Amino acid sequence: MPSPPRSPRRGISLVPPWVGYWLLFSAVISLQEAAFLYLRPASLPGGDLARFFPHYAAYIQMDGLFRDMSDRTLRLLSAASLVEVPLQLLVAAYAVPASAGLSAATLALTALAATVVKTGLFLAYDWPHMQPTAAGGWGRVVVVAAAAPWLVVPGVGIVAVHRRLRLVLGSKEYKSA
């Protein structure tokens, strides 16, 4: 009886499980943010759904864009997040059990890069709307600090996936498979 073919990845998941957990967490946050934005004014303080978004009551004091019902750019960025969510969940489904192959690694790099780009665009667009005098003069710092994990963690995730790809794809065993 022939033995099963050896995995060119040597059993190594190309996407670290922590990246899958991050993408899962990020998907939940993206869904919550989109719900807050698309359900305004009911989600704003005093609205019927405000009890589901208590943390935004403080955040909108520092970030005027989240209060601005006429601005469509934030909704557009949130729509981009909603497009990203299924991709994040798909990668998480492969990464968490540590079975991610090349296609999952490609999707992970795409999702992580999209998160960095979207967050960067959000901060660039949002900068003039931030209330620098809020939170005792720390309004902009708080808004940037709240967005920073969506720049730093995906950036580290990109490096981690890239390292695993280099490790596996650069191996002699993979090249001969």
mmCIF file of C-alpha atoms in Angstrom:
data_model
loop_
_atom_site.group_PDB
_atom_site.id
_atom_site.type_symbol
_atom_site.label_atom_id
_atom_site.label_comp_id
_atom_site.label_asym_id
_atom_site.label_seq_id
_atom_site.Cartn_x
_atom_site.Cartn_y
_atom_site.Cartn_z
ATOM 1 C CA MET A 1 0.000 0.000 0.000
ATOM 2 C CA PRO A 2 1.521 3.353 -1.009
ATOM 3 C CA SER A 3 2.083 5.938 1.689
ATOM 4 C CA PRO A 4 0.114 9.193 1.507
ATOM 5 C CA PRO A 5 1.921 12.040 -0.210
ATOM 6 C CA ARG A 6 4.023 14.154 2.090
ATOM 7 C CA SER A 7 2.846 17.657 2.699
ATOM 8 C CA PRO A 8 5.126 20.203 1.060
ATOM 9 C CA ARG A 9 4.397 22.392 4.103
ATOM 10 C CA ARG A 10 5.720 19.779 6.542
ATOM 11 C CA GLY A 11 2.547 20.260 8.576
ATOM 12 C CA ILE A 12 3.187 23.991 9.013
ATOM 13 C CA SER A 13 0.183 26.265 8.765
ATOM 14 C CA LEU A 14 1.092 29.217 6.562
ATOM 15 C CA VAL A 15 -1.096 31.510 8.655
ATOM 16 C CA PRO A 16 -0.311 31.574 12.389
ATOM 17 C CA PRO A 17 -3.381 30.798 14.511
ATOM 18 C CA TRP A 18 -3.117 34.156 16.303
ATOM 19 C CA VAL A 19 -3.686 35.886 12.932
ATOM 20 C CA GLY A 20 -6.917 33.914 12.603
ATOM 21 C CA TYR A 21 -8.010 34.974 16.076
ATOM 22 C CA TRP A 22 -7.164 38.595 15.264
ATOM 23 C CA LEU A 23 -9.176 38.463 12.040
ATOM 24 C CA LEU A 24 -12.104 36.954 13.926
ATOM 25 C CA PHE A 25 -11.939 39.718 16.550
ATOM 26 C CA SER A 26 -11.559 42.363 13.839
ATOM 27 C CA ALA A 27 -14.606 41.003 11.989
ATOM 28 C CA VAL A 28 -16.738 41.328 15.124
ATOM 29 C CA ILE A 29 -15.565 44.916 15.693
ATOM 30 C CA SER A 30 -16.148 45.788 12.023
ATOM 31 C CA LEU A 31 -19.699 44.431 12.208
ATOM 32 C CA GLN A 32 -20.386 46.405 15.381
ATOM 33 C CA GLU A 33 -18.999 49.625 13.902
ATOM 34 C CA ALA A 34 -21.000 49.174 10.704
ATOM 35 C CA ALA A 35 -24.148 48.541 12.755
ATOM 36 C CA PHE A 36 -23.523 51.731 14.750
ATOM 37 C CA LEU A 37 -23.014 53.795 11.592
ATOM 38 C CA TYR A 38 -25.862 52.369 9.553
ATOM 39 C CA LEU A 39 -28.352 52.484 12.427
ATOM 40 C CA ARG A 40 -27.809 56.159 13.222
ATOM 41 C CA PRO A 41 -29.645 58.123 14.630
ATOM 42 C CA ALA A 42 -31.162 55.231 16.631
ATOM 43 C CA SER A 43 -27.661 54.122 17.721
ATOM 44 C CA LEU A 44 -26.625 57.589 18.920
ATOM 45 C CA PRO A 45 -27.010 58.549 22.611
ATOM 46 C CA GLY A 46 -30.691 58.970 23.356
ATOM 47 C CA GLY A 47 -31.719 56.695 20.482
ATOM 48 C CA ASP A 48 -33.678 53.481 20.831
ATOM 49 C CA LEU A 49 -30.589 51.328 20.136
ATOM 50 C CA ALA A 50 -28.037 53.382 22.089
ATOM 51 C CA ARG A 51 -27.859 50.741 24.838
ATOM 52 C CA PHE A 52 -26.118 48.399 22.373
ATOM 53 C CA PHE A 53 -23.390 50.984 21.665
ATOM 54 C CA PRO A 54 -22.516 52.596 25.036
ATOM 55 C CA HIS A 55 -18.820 53.051 24.206
ATOM 56 C CA TYR A 56 -19.658 55.206 21.182
ATOM 57 C CA ALA A 57 -21.236 57.821 23.461
ATOM 58 C CA ALA A 58 -17.734 58.771 24.617
ATOM 59 C CA TYR A 59 -16.054 58.181 21.257
ATOM 60 C CA ILE A 60 -18.300 60.566 19.318
ATOM 61 C CA GLN A 61 -17.229 63.359 21.651
ATOM 62 C CA MET A 62 -13.686 63.002 20.289
ATOM 63 C CA ASP A 63 -14.480 62.063 16.704
ATOM 64 C CA GLY A 64 -17.000 64.390 15.121
ATOM 65 C CA LEU A 65 -17.211 62.285 11.982
ATOM 66 C CA PHE A 66 -19.075 59.526 13.816
ATOM 67 C CA ARG A 67 -21.733 62.103 14.832
ATOM 68 C CA ASP A 68 -22.013 63.619 11.353
ATOM 69 C CA MET A 69 -25.093 62.063 9.737
ATOM 70 C CA SER A 70 -24.481 63.823 6.409
ATOM 71 C CA ASP A 71 -20.989 62.436 5.792
ATOM 72 C CA ARG A 72 -21.039 59.459 3.419
ATOM 73 C CA THR A 73 -17.318 58.678 3.371
ATOM 74 C CA LEU A 74 -17.395 56.980 6.763
ATOM 75 C CA ARG A 75 -20.261 54.804 5.567
ATOM 76 C CA LEU A 76 -18.260 53.946 2.465
ATOM 77 C CA LEU A 77 -15.270 52.899 4.588
ATOM 78 C CA SER A 78 -17.643 50.884 6.746
ATOM 79 C CA ALA A 79 -19.042 49.197 3.625
ATOM 80 C CA ALA A 80 -15.455 48.244 2.758
ATOM 81 C CA SER A 81 -15.236 46.669 6.207
ATOM 82 C CA LEU A 82 -18.376 44.658 5.516
ATOM 83 C CA VAL A 83 -16.815 43.353 2.299
ATOM 84 C CA GLU A 84 -13.726 42.445 4.299
ATOM 85 C CA VAL A 85 -15.611 40.522 7.033
ATOM 86 C CA PRO A 86 -16.371 37.337 5.033
ATOM 87 C CA LEU A 87 -12.728 37.219 3.951
ATOM 88 C CA GLN A 88 -11.585 37.597 7.566
ATOM 89 C CA LEU A 89 -13.930 34.838 8.709
ATOM 90 C CA LEU A 90 -12.784 32.497 5.923
ATOM 91 C CA VAL A 91 -9.119 32.960 6.823
ATOM 92 C CA ALA A 92 -9.919 32.507 10.518
ATOM 93 C CA ALA A 93 -11.662 29.221 9.715
ATOM 94 C CA TYR A 94 -8.393 27.882 8.295
ATOM 95 C CA ALA A 95 -5.887 29.635 10.546
ATOM 96 C CA VAL A 96 -7.376 28.894 13.951
ATOM 97 C CA PRO A 97 -7.145 25.084 13.555
ATOM 98 C CA ALA A 98 -3.658 25.597 12.044
ATOM 99 C CA SER A 99 -4.430 24.135 8.635
ATOM 100 C CA ALA A 100 -3.900 27.160 6.411
ATOM 101 C CA GLY A 101 -2.322 26.510 3.037
ATOM 102 C CA LEU A 102 -1.208 28.801 0.244
ATOM 103 C CA SER A 103 -4.711 30.016 -0.677
ATOM 104 C CA ALA A 104 -5.476 30.904 2.958
ATOM 105 C CA ALA A 105 -2.119 32.683 3.241
ATOM 106 C CA THR A 106 -2.935 34.721 0.132
ATOM 107 C CA LEU A 107 -6.353 35.629 1.525
ATOM 108 C CA ALA A 108 -4.804 36.469 4.900
ATOM 109 C CA LEU A 109 -2.269 38.813 3.320
ATOM 110 C CA THR A 110 -5.093 40.444 1.347
ATOM 111 C CA ALA A 111 -7.311 40.890 4.429
ATOM 112 C CA LEU A 112 -4.443 42.187 6.577
ATOM 113 C CA ALA A 113 -3.268 44.644 3.906
ATOM 114 C CA ALA A 114 -6.843 45.836 3.306
ATOM 115 C CA THR A 115 -7.222 46.519 7.028
ATOM 116 C CA VAL A 116 -4.035 48.603 7.111
ATOM 117 C CA VAL A 117 -4.998 50.585 3.998
ATOM 118 C CA LYS A 118 -8.589 51.158 5.142
ATOM 119 C CA THR A 119 -7.455 52.273 8.605
ATOM 120 C CA GLY A 120 -4.848 54.602 7.106
ATOM 121 C CA LEU A 121 -7.456 56.144 4.798
ATOM 122 C CA PHE A 122 -9.852 56.527 7.719
ATOM 123 C CA LEU A 123 -7.261 58.352 9.833
ATOM 124 C CA ALA A 124 -6.232 60.636 6.957
ATOM 125 C CA TYR A 125 -9.835 61.538 6.186
ATOM 126 C CA ASP A 126 -10.879 61.774 9.818
ATOM 127 C CA TRP A 127 -8.007 63.977 11.052
ATOM 128 C CA PRO A 128 -9.802 67.332 10.507
ATOM 129 C CA HIS A 129 -12.979 65.981 12.167
ATOM 130 C CA MET A 130 -11.243 64.937 15.374
ATOM 131 C CA GLN A 131 -11.895 67.157 18.345
ATOM 132 C CA PRO A 132 -8.423 68.057 19.652
ATOM 133 C CA THR A 133 -9.845 69.744 22.757
ATOM 134 C CA ALA A 134 -11.956 66.724 23.807
ATOM 135 C CA ALA A 135 -10.763 64.371 26.542
ATOM 136 C CA GLY A 136 -8.755 67.086 28.225
ATOM 137 C CA GLY A 137 -6.881 67.951 25.026
ATOM 138 C CA TRP A 138 -6.155 64.312 24.224
ATOM 139 C CA GLY A 139 -8.989 63.792 21.709
ATOM 140 C CA ARG A 140 -6.779 63.186 18.674
ATOM 141 C CA VAL A 141 -4.431 60.974 20.657
ATOM 142 C CA VAL A 142 -7.335 58.824 21.845
ATOM 143 C CA VAL A 143 -8.774 58.461 18.311
ATOM 144 C CA VAL A 144 -5.381 57.540 16.829
ATOM 145 C CA ALA A 145 -4.666 55.159 19.730
ATOM 146 C CA ALA A 146 -8.042 53.467 19.154
ATOM 147 C CA ALA A 147 -7.143 52.944 15.478
ATOM 148 C CA ALA A 148 -3.509 51.948 16.069
ATOM 149 C CA PRO A 149 -4.164 48.229 16.674
ATOM 150 C CA TRP A 150 -5.698 48.040 13.186
ATOM 151 C CA LEU A 151 -2.400 49.289 11.787
ATOM 152 C CA VAL A 152 0.088 47.504 14.041
ATOM 153 C CA VAL A 153 -1.433 44.032 14.465
ATOM 154 C CA PRO A 154 -2.167 43.472 10.759
ATOM 155 C CA GLY A 155 1.329 44.775 9.944
ATOM 156 C CA VAL A 156 2.867 42.232 12.307
ATOM 157 C CA GLY A 157 0.528 39.589 10.849
ATOM 158 C CA ILE A 158 1.764 40.365 7.333
ATOM 159 C CA VAL A 159 5.341 39.853 8.506
ATOM 160 C CA ALA A 160 4.421 36.584 10.290
ATOM 161 C CA VAL A 161 2.659 35.131 7.234
ATOM 162 C CA HIS A 162 5.499 36.257 4.975
ATOM 163 C CA ARG A 163 8.065 34.559 7.213
ATOM 164 C CA ARG A 164 6.129 31.301 7.137
ATOM 165 C CA LEU A 165 5.759 31.516 3.374
ATOM 166 C CA ARG A 166 9.505 32.071 3.009
ATOM 167 C CA LEU A 167 10.240 29.184 5.360
ATOM 168 C CA VAL A 168 8.035 26.721 3.501
ATOM 169 C CA LEU A 169 8.348 27.933 -0.079
ATOM 170 C CA GLY A 170 12.087 28.335 0.267
ATOM 171 C CA SER A 171 12.600 24.780 1.535
ATOM 172 C CA LYS A 172 14.246 22.161 -0.677
ATOM 173 C CA GLU A 173 11.446 19.728 0.156
ATOM 174 C CA TYR A 174 8.809 22.103 -1.249
ATOM 175 C CA LYS A 175 10.827 22.881 -4.373
ATOM 176 C CA SER A 176 11.141 19.156 -5.154
ATOM 177 C CA ALA A 177 7.458 18.394 -4.499
#
